[in-house]
Amino acid sequence: MIARYWWGKSGRKGIHWLGWRKLCKPKCLGGLGFKNFEAFNKAMVAKQAWRILEKPTSLVVKILKARYFPHDDFMQASLGSSSSMIWKSILWGREVIEDGLIWRVGNGASIRVFQDRWIPKPFTFKPLTDRGLDWNTTISDLLTASGSWNLPLLEQHFSLEDRDIIFGIALGLVSQLGDSKFWFFSKNRKYSVNTRYRVAVRQCDEDFGVGGSNQSAQEGFWMRIWKLAVPNKIKMLIWRACTDILPTTVNLSKRRVLTSHVCSRCGKYPEDAYHALWSSKMSQIFWKCTYFI
Ligand SMILES: [Zn+2]
């Protein structure tokens, strides 16, 4: 409905120049930051799953436990047969919790190095390398008797990239305690709907996480447009030009609205965004009249 409203023209249907998913990307990633309702809904349902983890002694959790996971931990609980709608939804939301739940290293005894998620780096949260260590090694095997990292052992078995991250994991204060789990994406280590939603819309972006520097260059590019001191409709025009969704003859003929992609002003060249806004004769005359050239 929102997409239809956005692209429509005074009640009539308009061309949807960009898919809903792309419109939902944050502005810094080239979208318009529309709410992705599915991701937001899931993030809210996940809050209920988080409460089950956080408050195991509450009445509702006791009831759910008795009914659905009497012998398991909540994170291992399965759907089972004849589950209620509520239980099905909670397990659907639990997927979200799983995405960001990682171990906080205490004494390391319950964390398996290669099978559990404990490296604070999305989205695998596991070491990149496996150099000859036993598959069932636990973190406690990587610690010295005094509870600090066993540096020679780490150097022998982990890549430099892994080691850098592992050294950054604070041990001192918690090494006497058992291991616990926390939500990685929030500063206070507790699940929150908003932080989860932000992660989710970024995950929707196919390019996300591919290259760090590329990503920040892209973010810088889009934010420069949105921060320009010009009226909003000009920003929208620039955004559409950069997303290549202007109604140029090239784009209109791709969508079979026009049969020819030749520019209607010069009758010579294909009219793409560059031609329409910059290189065509008319555009050049226009720009010469302005302060910019
Ligand atoms: Zn032309």
PDB file of C-alpha atoms and ligand atoms in Angstrom:
ATOM      1  CA  MET A   1       0.000   0.000   0.000  1.00  0.00           C
ATOM      2  CA  ILE A   2       2.777   2.418   0.886  1.00  0.00           C
ATOM      3  CA  ALA A   3       4.667   1.628  -2.309  1.00  0.00           C
ATOM      4  CA  ARG A   4       1.490   2.147  -4.344  1.00  0.00           C
ATOM      5  CA  TYR A   5       0.901   5.472  -2.629  1.00  0.00           C
ATOM      6  CA  TRP A   6       4.529   6.536  -3.077  1.00  0.00           C
ATOM      7  CA  TRP A   7       4.727   5.772  -6.787  1.00  0.00           C
ATOM      8  CA  GLY A   8       1.127   6.629  -7.635  1.00  0.00           C
ATOM      9  CA  LYS A   9       0.091   9.922  -9.160  1.00  0.00           C
ATOM     10  CA  SER A  10      -2.976  11.590  -7.663  1.00  0.00           C
ATOM     11  CA  GLY A  11      -4.827   8.329  -7.142  1.00  0.00           C
ATOM     12  CA  ARG A  12      -3.710   6.727 -10.386  1.00  0.00           C
ATOM     13  CA  LYS A  13      -1.270   3.856 -10.689  1.00  0.00           C
ATOM     14  CA  GLY A  14       2.332   4.825 -11.343  1.00  0.00           C
ATOM     15  CA  ILE A  15       5.434   2.897 -12.297  1.00  0.00           C
ATOM     16  CA  HIS A  16       7.166   1.307  -9.301  1.00  0.00           C
ATOM     17  CA  TRP A  17      10.659   2.410 -10.181  1.00  0.00           C
ATOM     18  CA  LEU A  18      12.310   0.636  -7.279  1.00  0.00           C
ATOM     19  CA  GLY A  19      11.314  -2.503  -5.374  1.00  0.00           C
ATOM     20  CA  TRP A  20       9.934  -2.289  -1.860  1.00  0.00           C
ATOM     21  CA  ARG A  21      12.957  -4.013  -0.324  1.00  0.00           C
ATOM     22  CA  LYS A  22      15.284  -1.434  -1.800  1.00  0.00           C
ATOM     23  CA  LEU A  23      13.082   1.429  -0.614  1.00  0.00           C
ATOM     24  CA  CYS A  24      13.338  -0.060   2.867  1.00  0.00           C
ATOM     25  CA  LYS A  25      17.116   0.161   2.919  1.00  0.00           C
ATOM     26  CA  PRO A  26      18.416   2.945   5.136  1.00  0.00           C
ATOM     27  CA  LYS A  27      19.146   6.230   3.407  1.00  0.00           C
ATOM     28  CA  CYS A  28      22.878   5.752   3.950  1.00  0.00           C
ATOM     29  CA  LEU A  29      22.711   2.578   1.841  1.00  0.00           C
ATOM     30  CA  GLY A  30      20.799   4.079  -1.041  1.00  0.00           C
ATOM     31  CA  GLY A  31      17.229   3.401   0.080  1.00  0.00           C
ATOM     32  CA  LEU A  32      14.632   5.758   1.484  1.00  0.00           C
ATOM     33  CA  GLY A  33      14.430   4.193   4.949  1.00  0.00           C
ATOM     34  CA  PHE A  34      10.809   3.021   4.736  1.00  0.00           C
ATOM     35  CA  LYS A  35       9.802   0.623   7.481  1.00  0.00           C
ATOM     36  CA  ASN A  36      10.262  -3.018   6.581  1.00  0.00           C
ATOM     37  CA  PHE A  37       7.189  -4.296   8.419  1.00  0.00           C
ATOM     38  CA  GLU A  38       8.104  -7.952   8.300  1.00  0.00           C
ATOM     39  CA  ALA A  39      11.522  -7.338   9.824  1.00  0.00           C
ATOM     40  CA  PHE A  40      10.037  -4.988  12.415  1.00  0.00           C
ATOM     41  CA  ASN A  41       7.319  -7.453  13.361  1.00  0.00           C
ATOM     42  CA  LYS A  42       9.852 -10.220  13.749  1.00  0.00           C
ATOM     43  CA  ALA A  43      12.054  -7.995  15.874  1.00  0.00           C
ATOM     44  CA  MET A  44       9.086  -7.326  18.191  1.00  0.00           C
ATOM     45  CA  VAL A  45       8.110 -10.987  18.461  1.00  0.00           C
ATOM     46  CA  ALA A  46      11.731 -11.788  19.262  1.00  0.00           C
ATOM     47  CA  LYS A  47      11.413  -9.543  22.295  1.00  0.00           C
ATOM     48  CA  GLN A  48       9.063 -12.141  23.775  1.00  0.00           C
ATOM     49  CA  ALA A  49      11.623 -14.859  23.137  1.00  0.00           C
ATOM     50  CA  TRP A  50      14.245 -12.702  24.830  1.00  0.00           C
ATOM     51  CA  ARG A  51      12.007 -12.314  27.890  1.00  0.00           C
ATOM     52  CA  ILE A  52      11.843 -16.084  28.218  1.00  0.00           C
ATOM     53  CA  LEU A  53      15.633 -16.172  28.377  1.00  0.00           C
ATOM     54  CA  GLU A  54      15.823 -13.237  30.733  1.00  0.00           C
ATOM     55  CA  LYS A  55      13.111 -14.219  33.206  1.00  0.00           C
ATOM     56  CA  PRO A  56      13.138 -18.009  33.518  1.00  0.00           C
ATOM     57  CA  THR A  57      11.312 -17.882  36.848  1.00  0.00           C
ATOM     58  CA  SER A  58       8.290 -15.907  35.682  1.00  0.00           C
ATOM     59  CA  LEU A  59       4.943 -17.680  35.665  1.00  0.00           C
ATOM     60  CA  VAL A  60       4.443 -17.592  31.900  1.00  0.00           C
ATOM     61  CA  VAL A  61       7.891 -19.061  31.273  1.00  0.00           C
ATOM     62  CA  LYS A  62       7.236 -21.847  33.796  1.00  0.00           C
ATOM     63  CA  ILE A  63       4.014 -22.716  31.990  1.00  0.00           C
ATOM     64  CA  LEU A  64       5.639 -22.650  28.535  1.00  0.00           C
ATOM     65  CA  LYS A  65       8.502 -24.728  29.857  1.00  0.00           C
ATOM     66  CA  ALA A  66       6.229 -27.348  31.356  1.00  0.00           C
ATOM     67  CA  ARG A  67       4.278 -27.583  28.137  1.00  0.00           C
ATOM     68  CA  TYR A  68       6.955 -27.319  25.455  1.00  0.00           C
ATOM     69  CA  PHE A  69      10.494 -27.853  26.784  1.00  0.00           C
ATOM     70  CA  PRO A  70      10.399 -29.634  30.136  1.00  0.00           C
ATOM     71  CA  HIS A  71      13.826 -31.230  29.676  1.00  0.00           C
ATOM     72  CA  ASP A  72      15.564 -28.719  27.388  1.00  0.00           C
ATOM     73  CA  ASP A  73      16.892 -25.263  27.409  1.00  0.00           C
ATOM     74  CA  PHE A  74      14.642 -22.689  25.677  1.00  0.00           C
ATOM     75  CA  MET A  75      17.137 -22.250  22.832  1.00  0.00           C
ATOM     76  CA  GLN A  76      16.981 -26.005  22.129  1.00  0.00           C
ATOM     77  CA  ALA A  77      13.203 -26.297  22.444  1.00  0.00           C
ATOM     78  CA  SER A  78      11.499 -27.641  19.329  1.00  0.00           C
ATOM     79  CA  LEU A  79       8.145 -26.878  17.789  1.00  0.00           C
ATOM     80  CA  GLY A  80       6.588 -30.258  18.542  1.00  0.00           C
ATOM     81  CA  SER A  81       3.148 -31.283  17.431  1.00  0.00           C
ATOM     82  CA  SER A  82      -0.048 -29.336  18.139  1.00  0.00           C
ATOM     83  CA  SER A  83       1.760 -26.199  19.255  1.00  0.00           C
ATOM     84  CA  SER A  84      -0.224 -23.069  19.939  1.00  0.00           C
ATOM     85  CA  MET A  85      -0.022 -20.045  17.682  1.00  0.00           C
ATOM     86  CA  ILE A  86       1.792 -18.205  20.465  1.00  0.00           C
ATOM     87  CA  TRP A  87       4.477 -20.877  20.783  1.00  0.00           C
ATOM     88  CA  LYS A  88       4.951 -21.028  17.010  1.00  0.00           C
ATOM     89  CA  SER A  89       5.391 -17.261  16.909  1.00  0.00           C
ATOM     90  CA  ILE A  90       7.833 -17.250  19.781  1.00  0.00           C
ATOM     91  CA  LEU A  91      10.001 -19.833  18.025  1.00  0.00           C
ATOM     92  CA  TRP A  92       9.826 -17.759  14.850  1.00  0.00           C
ATOM     93  CA  GLY A  93      11.105 -14.804  16.865  1.00  0.00           C
ATOM     94  CA  ARG A  94      13.753 -16.978  18.483  1.00  0.00           C
ATOM     95  CA  GLU A  95      15.573 -17.183  15.133  1.00  0.00           C
ATOM     96  CA  VAL A  96      16.307 -13.507  15.544  1.00  0.00           C
ATOM     97  CA  ILE A  97      17.719 -14.023  19.015  1.00  0.00           C
ATOM     98  CA  GLU A  98      19.909 -16.824  17.702  1.00  0.00           C
ATOM     99  CA  ASP A  99      21.365 -14.446  15.103  1.00  0.00           C
ATOM    100  CA  GLY A 100      22.853 -12.151  17.708  1.00  0.00           C
ATOM    101  CA  LEU A 101      23.284 -14.263  20.812  1.00  0.00           C
ATOM    102  CA  ILE A 102      26.912 -14.989  21.606  1.00  0.00           C
ATOM    103  CA  TRP A 103      28.895 -16.276  24.560  1.00  0.00           C
ATOM    104  CA  ARG A 104      30.572 -14.029  27.045  1.00  0.00           C
ATOM    105  CA  VAL A 105      33.719 -15.872  28.069  1.00  0.00           C
ATOM    106  CA  GLY A 106      33.921 -16.573  31.801  1.00  0.00           C
ATOM    107  CA  ASN A 107      35.959 -19.607  32.712  1.00  0.00           C
ATOM    108  CA  GLY A 108      35.453 -20.915  29.167  1.00  0.00           C
ATOM    109  CA  ALA A 109      34.492 -24.426  30.225  1.00  0.00           C
ATOM    110  CA  SER A 110      31.143 -24.546  28.433  1.00  0.00           C
ATOM    111  CA  ILE A 111      32.196 -22.851  25.180  1.00  0.00           C
ATOM    112  CA  ARG A 112      33.428 -25.017  22.322  1.00  0.00           C
ATOM    113  CA  VAL A 113      35.935 -23.089  20.224  1.00  0.00           C
ATOM    114  CA  PHE A 114      34.731 -24.126  16.777  1.00  0.00           C
ATOM    115  CA  GLN A 115      31.109 -25.036  17.365  1.00  0.00           C
ATOM    116  CA  ASP A 116      29.858 -22.180  19.512  1.00  0.00           C
ATOM    117  CA  ARG A 117      29.492 -18.499  18.770  1.00  0.00           C
ATOM    118  CA  TRP A 118      31.888 -16.441  20.869  1.00  0.00           C
ATOM    119  CA  ILE A 119      34.065 -14.302  18.566  1.00  0.00           C
ATOM    120  CA  PRO A 120      32.582 -10.778  18.667  1.00  0.00           C
ATOM    121  CA  LYS A 121      32.429 -10.409  14.890  1.00  0.00           C
ATOM    122  CA  PRO A 122      29.197 -10.717  12.886  1.00  0.00           C
ATOM    123  CA  PHE A 123      27.757 -12.802  11.433  1.00  0.00           C
ATOM    124  CA  THR A 124      29.467 -16.127  11.963  1.00  0.00           C
ATOM    125  CA  PHE A 125      30.817 -15.295  15.441  1.00  0.00           C
ATOM    126  CA  LYS A 126      33.223 -18.194  15.043  1.00  0.00           C
ATOM    127  CA  PRO A 127      36.976 -18.373  14.350  1.00  0.00           C
ATOM    128  CA  LEU A 128      37.931 -18.175  10.682  1.00  0.00           C
ATOM    129  CA  THR A 129      40.741 -20.679  10.952  1.00  0.00           C
ATOM    130  CA  ASP A 130      41.128 -24.140  12.353  1.00  0.00           C
ATOM    131  CA  ARG A 131      44.787 -25.053  12.491  1.00  0.00           C
ATOM    132  CA  GLY A 132      45.076 -28.494  13.944  1.00  0.00           C
ATOM    133  CA  LEU A 133      43.102 -27.964  17.130  1.00  0.00           C
ATOM    134  CA  ASP A 134      40.750 -30.705  18.262  1.00  0.00           C
ATOM    135  CA  TRP A 135      37.130 -30.075  17.191  1.00  0.00           C
ATOM    136  CA  ASN A 136      35.920 -30.362  20.777  1.00  0.00           C
ATOM    137  CA  THR A 137      38.421 -27.927  22.278  1.00  0.00           C
ATOM    138  CA  THR A 138      36.815 -25.544  24.740  1.00  0.00           C
ATOM    139  CA  ILE A 139      37.889 -22.000  25.525  1.00  0.00           C
ATOM    140  CA  SER A 140      39.168 -23.099  28.907  1.00  0.00           C
ATOM    141  CA  ASP A 141      41.813 -25.102  27.013  1.00  0.00           C
ATOM    142  CA  LEU A 142      43.084 -21.815  25.575  1.00  0.00           C
ATOM    143  CA  LEU A 143      43.510 -20.150  28.946  1.00  0.00           C
ATOM    144  CA  THR A 144      46.485 -20.293  31.278  1.00  0.00           C
ATOM    145  CA  ALA A 145      46.190 -21.396  34.899  1.00  0.00           C
ATOM    146  CA  SER A 146      45.927 -17.747  35.947  1.00  0.00           C
ATOM    147  CA  GLY A 147      42.971 -17.198  33.616  1.00  0.00           C
ATOM    148  CA  SER A 148      44.566 -15.170  30.824  1.00  0.00           C
ATOM    149  CA  TRP A 149      44.923 -16.094  27.161  1.00  0.00           C
ATOM    150  CA  ASN A 150      47.611 -18.661  26.399  1.00  0.00           C
ATOM    151  CA  LEU A 151      49.431 -16.566  23.818  1.00  0.00           C
ATOM    152  CA  PRO A 152      51.791 -19.193  22.315  1.00  0.00           C
ATOM    153  CA  LEU A 153      48.844 -21.534  21.849  1.00  0.00           C
ATOM    154  CA  LEU A 154      46.753 -18.840  20.158  1.00  0.00           C
ATOM    155  CA  GLU A 155      49.639 -17.901  17.888  1.00  0.00           C
ATOM    156  CA  GLN A 156      50.056 -21.499  16.880  1.00  0.00           C
ATOM    157  CA  HIS A 157      46.428 -22.212  16.074  1.00  0.00           C
ATOM    158  CA  PHE A 158      44.716 -18.983  15.004  1.00  0.00           C
ATOM    159  CA  SER A 159      45.135 -16.532  12.149  1.00  0.00           C
ATOM    160  CA  LEU A 160      46.271 -12.999  12.876  1.00  0.00           C
ATOM    161  CA  GLU A 161      42.779 -11.659  12.246  1.00  0.00           C
ATOM    162  CA  ASP A 162      41.214 -14.075  14.730  1.00  0.00           C
ATOM    163  CA  ARG A 163      43.937 -13.397  17.302  1.00  0.00           C
ATOM    164  CA  ASP A 164      43.408  -9.648  17.157  1.00  0.00           C
ATOM    165  CA  ILE A 165      39.751 -10.106  18.000  1.00  0.00           C
ATOM    166  CA  ILE A 166      40.374 -12.752  20.652  1.00  0.00           C
ATOM    167  CA  PHE A 167      42.926 -10.549  22.457  1.00  0.00           C
ATOM    168  CA  GLY A 168      40.251  -7.865  22.583  1.00  0.00           C
ATOM    169  CA  ILE A 169      37.927 -10.075  24.629  1.00  0.00           C
ATOM    170  CA  ALA A 170      38.202  -8.935  28.232  1.00  0.00           C
ATOM    171  CA  LEU A 171      38.828 -11.804  30.615  1.00  0.00           C
ATOM    172  CA  GLY A 172      40.100 -10.448  33.920  1.00  0.00           C
ATOM    173  CA  LEU A 173      36.862  -9.604  35.712  1.00  0.00           C
ATOM    174  CA  VAL A 174      34.746 -12.497  34.628  1.00  0.00           C
ATOM    175  CA  SER A 175      37.209 -15.369  34.532  1.00  0.00           C
ATOM    176  CA  GLN A 176      36.108 -16.602  37.930  1.00  0.00           C
ATOM    177  CA  LEU A 177      32.495 -16.800  36.799  1.00  0.00           C
ATOM    178  CA  GLY A 178      30.732 -19.242  34.560  1.00  0.00           C
ATOM    179  CA  ASP A 179      30.151 -18.484  30.897  1.00  0.00           C
ATOM    180  CA  SER A 180      27.038 -16.572  29.970  1.00  0.00           C
ATOM    181  CA  LYS A 181      25.359 -15.332  26.834  1.00  0.00           C
ATOM    182  CA  PHE A 182      24.546 -11.844  25.682  1.00  0.00           C
ATOM    183  CA  TRP A 183      22.994 -10.017  22.761  1.00  0.00           C
ATOM    184  CA  PHE A 184      25.811  -8.792  20.566  1.00  0.00           C
ATOM    185  CA  PHE A 185      24.225  -5.852  18.746  1.00  0.00           C
ATOM    186  CA  SER A 186      23.193  -3.647  21.690  1.00  0.00           C
ATOM    187  CA  LYS A 187      25.582  -1.564  23.723  1.00  0.00           C
ATOM    188  CA  ASN A 188      24.019  -2.701  26.989  1.00  0.00           C
ATOM    189  CA  ARG A 189      24.170  -6.329  25.811  1.00  0.00           C
ATOM    190  CA  LYS A 190      20.413  -6.770  26.082  1.00  0.00           C
ATOM    191  CA  TYR A 191      18.103  -7.416  23.197  1.00  0.00           C
ATOM    192  CA  SER A 192      16.276  -4.377  21.875  1.00  0.00           C
ATOM    193  CA  VAL A 193      13.777  -4.148  19.043  1.00  0.00           C
ATOM    194  CA  ASN A 194      15.407  -1.103  17.488  1.00  0.00           C
ATOM    195  CA  THR A 195      18.953  -2.415  17.353  1.00  0.00           C
ATOM    196  CA  ARG A 196      17.697  -5.685  15.923  1.00  0.00           C
ATOM    197  CA  TYR A 197      15.632  -3.863  13.322  1.00  0.00           C
ATOM    198  CA  ARG A 198      18.628  -1.828  12.213  1.00  0.00           C
ATOM    199  CA  VAL A 199      20.708  -4.988  11.805  1.00  0.00           C
ATOM    200  CA  ALA A 200      17.884  -6.674   9.894  1.00  0.00           C
ATOM    201  CA  VAL A 201      17.448  -3.935   7.300  1.00  0.00           C
ATOM    202  CA  ARG A 202      21.174  -3.892   6.737  1.00  0.00           C
ATOM    203  CA  GLN A 203      21.225  -7.650   6.327  1.00  0.00           C
ATOM    204  CA  CYS A 204      18.611  -7.260   3.585  1.00  0.00           C
ATOM    205  CA  ASP A 205      21.235  -5.382   1.625  1.00  0.00           C
ATOM    206  CA  GLU A 206      22.954  -7.945  -0.597  1.00  0.00           C
ATOM    207  CA  ASP A 207      26.208  -5.985  -0.527  1.00  0.00           C
ATOM    208  CA  PHE A 208      26.287  -5.696   3.229  1.00  0.00           C
ATOM    209  CA  GLY A 209      29.437  -7.034   4.853  1.00  0.00           C
ATOM    210  CA  VAL A 210      31.207  -7.666   1.559  1.00  0.00           C
ATOM    211  CA  GLY A 211      33.878  -5.023   1.857  1.00  0.00           C
ATOM    212  CA  GLY A 212      34.328  -2.720   4.824  1.00  0.00           C
ATOM    213  CA  SER A 213      35.944   0.220   3.068  1.00  0.00           C
ATOM    214  CA  ASN A 214      33.641  -0.068   0.084  1.00  0.00           C
ATOM    215  CA  GLN A 215      30.703   0.033   2.429  1.00  0.00           C
ATOM    216  CA  SER A 216      31.767   3.211   4.184  1.00  0.00           C
ATOM    217  CA  ALA A 217      32.522   4.882   0.847  1.00  0.00           C
ATOM    218  CA  GLN A 218      29.007   4.010  -0.232  1.00  0.00           C
ATOM    219  CA  GLU A 219      27.541   5.360   2.998  1.00  0.00           C
ATOM    220  CA  GLY A 220      29.510   8.572   2.611  1.00  0.00           C
ATOM    221  CA  PHE A 221      28.267   8.971  -0.932  1.00  0.00           C
ATOM    222  CA  TRP A 222      24.563   8.671  -0.067  1.00  0.00           C
ATOM    223  CA  MET A 223      24.775  10.784   3.050  1.00  0.00           C
ATOM    224  CA  ARG A 224      26.417  13.593   1.098  1.00  0.00           C
ATOM    225  CA  ILE A 225      23.307  13.725  -1.067  1.00  0.00           C
ATOM    226  CA  TRP A 226      20.877  13.724   1.870  1.00  0.00           C
ATOM    227  CA  LYS A 227      22.851  16.408   3.685  1.00  0.00           C
ATOM    228  CA  LEU A 228      22.897  18.845   0.764  1.00  0.00           C
ATOM    229  CA  ALA A 229      21.455  22.235   1.614  1.00  0.00           C
ATOM    230  CA  VAL A 230      18.852  22.145  -1.168  1.00  0.00           C
ATOM    231  CA  PRO A 231      15.082  21.573  -1.205  1.00  0.00           C
ATOM    232  CA  ASN A 232      13.942  17.994  -0.685  1.00  0.00           C
ATOM    233  CA  LYS A 233      12.603  17.624  -4.200  1.00  0.00           C
ATOM    234  CA  ILE A 234      16.087  18.336  -5.560  1.00  0.00           C
ATOM    235  CA  LYS A 235      17.528  15.660  -3.270  1.00  0.00           C
ATOM    236  CA  MET A 236      14.916  13.232  -4.553  1.00  0.00           C
ATOM    237  CA  LEU A 237      15.887  14.088  -8.130  1.00  0.00           C
ATOM    238  CA  ILE A 238      19.565  13.440  -7.377  1.00  0.00           C
ATOM    239  CA  TRP A 239      18.684  10.224  -5.538  1.00  0.00           C
ATOM    240  CA  ARG A 240      16.652   9.028  -8.513  1.00  0.00           C
ATOM    241  CA  ALA A 241      19.438   9.941 -10.925  1.00  0.00           C
ATOM    242  CA  CYS A 242      22.022   8.067  -8.828  1.00  0.00           C
ATOM    243  CA  THR A 243      19.732   5.051  -8.496  1.00  0.00           C
ATOM    244  CA  ASP A 244      19.123   5.233 -12.249  1.00  0.00           C
ATOM    245  CA  ILE A 245      15.359   5.368 -11.948  1.00  0.00           C
ATOM    246  CA  LEU A 246      14.641   8.650 -13.723  1.00  0.00           C
ATOM    247  CA  PRO A 247      11.942   8.417 -16.409  1.00  0.00           C
ATOM    248  CA  THR A 248      14.448   8.852 -19.220  1.00  0.00           C
ATOM    249  CA  THR A 249      13.689   7.399 -22.629  1.00  0.00           C
ATOM    250  CA  VAL A 250      16.248   4.634 -21.960  1.00  0.00           C
ATOM    251  CA  ASN A 251      14.486   3.603 -18.745  1.00  0.00           C
ATOM    252  CA  LEU A 252      11.012   4.030 -20.193  1.00  0.00           C
ATOM    253  CA  SER A 253      11.866   1.871 -23.202  1.00  0.00           C
ATOM    254  CA  LYS A 254      13.296  -0.796 -20.857  1.00  0.00           C
ATOM    255  CA  ARG A 255       9.894  -0.858 -19.215  1.00  0.00           C
ATOM    256  CA  ARG A 256       8.184  -0.924 -22.589  1.00  0.00           C
ATOM    257  CA  VAL A 257       6.451   2.394 -22.067  1.00  0.00           C
ATOM    258  CA  LEU A 258       8.292   3.781 -25.101  1.00  0.00           C
ATOM    259  CA  THR A 259       9.481   1.875 -28.131  1.00  0.00           C
ATOM    260  CA  SER A 260      12.587   3.976 -28.772  1.00  0.00           C
ATOM    261  CA  HIS A 261      15.329   5.020 -26.393  1.00  0.00           C
ATOM    262  CA  VAL A 262      16.449   7.951 -28.532  1.00  0.00           C
ATOM    263  CA  CYS A 263      16.341  11.321 -26.811  1.00  0.00           C
ATOM    264  CA  SER A 264      13.301  13.301 -27.859  1.00  0.00           C
ATOM    265  CA  ARG A 265      15.109  16.611 -27.573  1.00  0.00           C
ATOM    266  CA  CYS A 266      18.129  15.969 -29.799  1.00  0.00           C
ATOM    267  CA  GLY A 267      16.825  12.930 -31.681  1.00  0.00           C
ATOM    268  CA  LYS A 268      20.365  11.593 -31.798  1.00  0.00           C
ATOM    269  CA  TYR A 269      21.563   9.883 -28.638  1.00  0.00           C
ATOM    270  CA  PRO A 270      19.964   7.494 -26.168  1.00  0.00           C
ATOM    271  CA  GLU A 271      18.663   9.540 -23.257  1.00  0.00           C
ATOM    272  CA  ASP A 272      20.005   8.104 -19.995  1.00  0.00           C
ATOM    273  CA  ALA A 273      20.314  10.054 -16.753  1.00  0.00           C
ATOM    274  CA  TYR A 274      23.755  11.355 -17.683  1.00  0.00           C
ATOM    275  CA  HIS A 275      22.539  12.576 -21.045  1.00  0.00           C
ATOM    276  CA  ALA A 276      19.347  14.090 -19.665  1.00  0.00           C
ATOM    277  CA  LEU A 277      20.943  15.956 -16.782  1.00  0.00           C
ATOM    278  CA  TRP A 278      24.428  16.687 -17.971  1.00  0.00           C
ATOM    279  CA  SER A 279      25.821  15.895 -21.387  1.00  0.00           C
ATOM    280  CA  SER A 280      23.009  16.795 -23.749  1.00  0.00           C
ATOM    281  CA  LYS A 281      23.224  20.094 -25.560  1.00  0.00           C
ATOM    282  CA  MET A 282      20.281  21.595 -23.678  1.00  0.00           C
ATOM    283  CA  SER A 283      21.709  20.514 -20.330  1.00  0.00           C
ATOM    284  CA  GLN A 284      25.102  21.983 -21.163  1.00  0.00           C
ATOM    285  CA  ILE A 285      23.508  25.290 -22.082  1.00  0.00           C
ATOM    286  CA  PHE A 286      21.615  25.226 -18.803  1.00  0.00           C
ATOM    287  CA  TRP A 287      24.678  24.451 -16.715  1.00  0.00           C
ATOM    288  CA  LYS A 288      26.698  27.168 -18.466  1.00  0.00           C
ATOM    289  CA  CYS A 289      24.110  29.697 -17.304  1.00  0.00           C
ATOM    290  CA  THR A 290      24.567  28.639 -13.696  1.00  0.00           C
ATOM    291  CA  TYR A 291      27.145  29.498 -11.158  1.00  0.00           C
ATOM    292  CA  PHE A 292      28.643  25.967 -11.198  1.00  0.00           C
ATOM    293  CA  ILE A 293      30.582  25.993 -14.490  1.00  0.00           C
TER     294      ILE A 293
HETATM  295 ZN    ZN B   1      19.454  14.464 -26.388  1.00  0.00          ZN
END
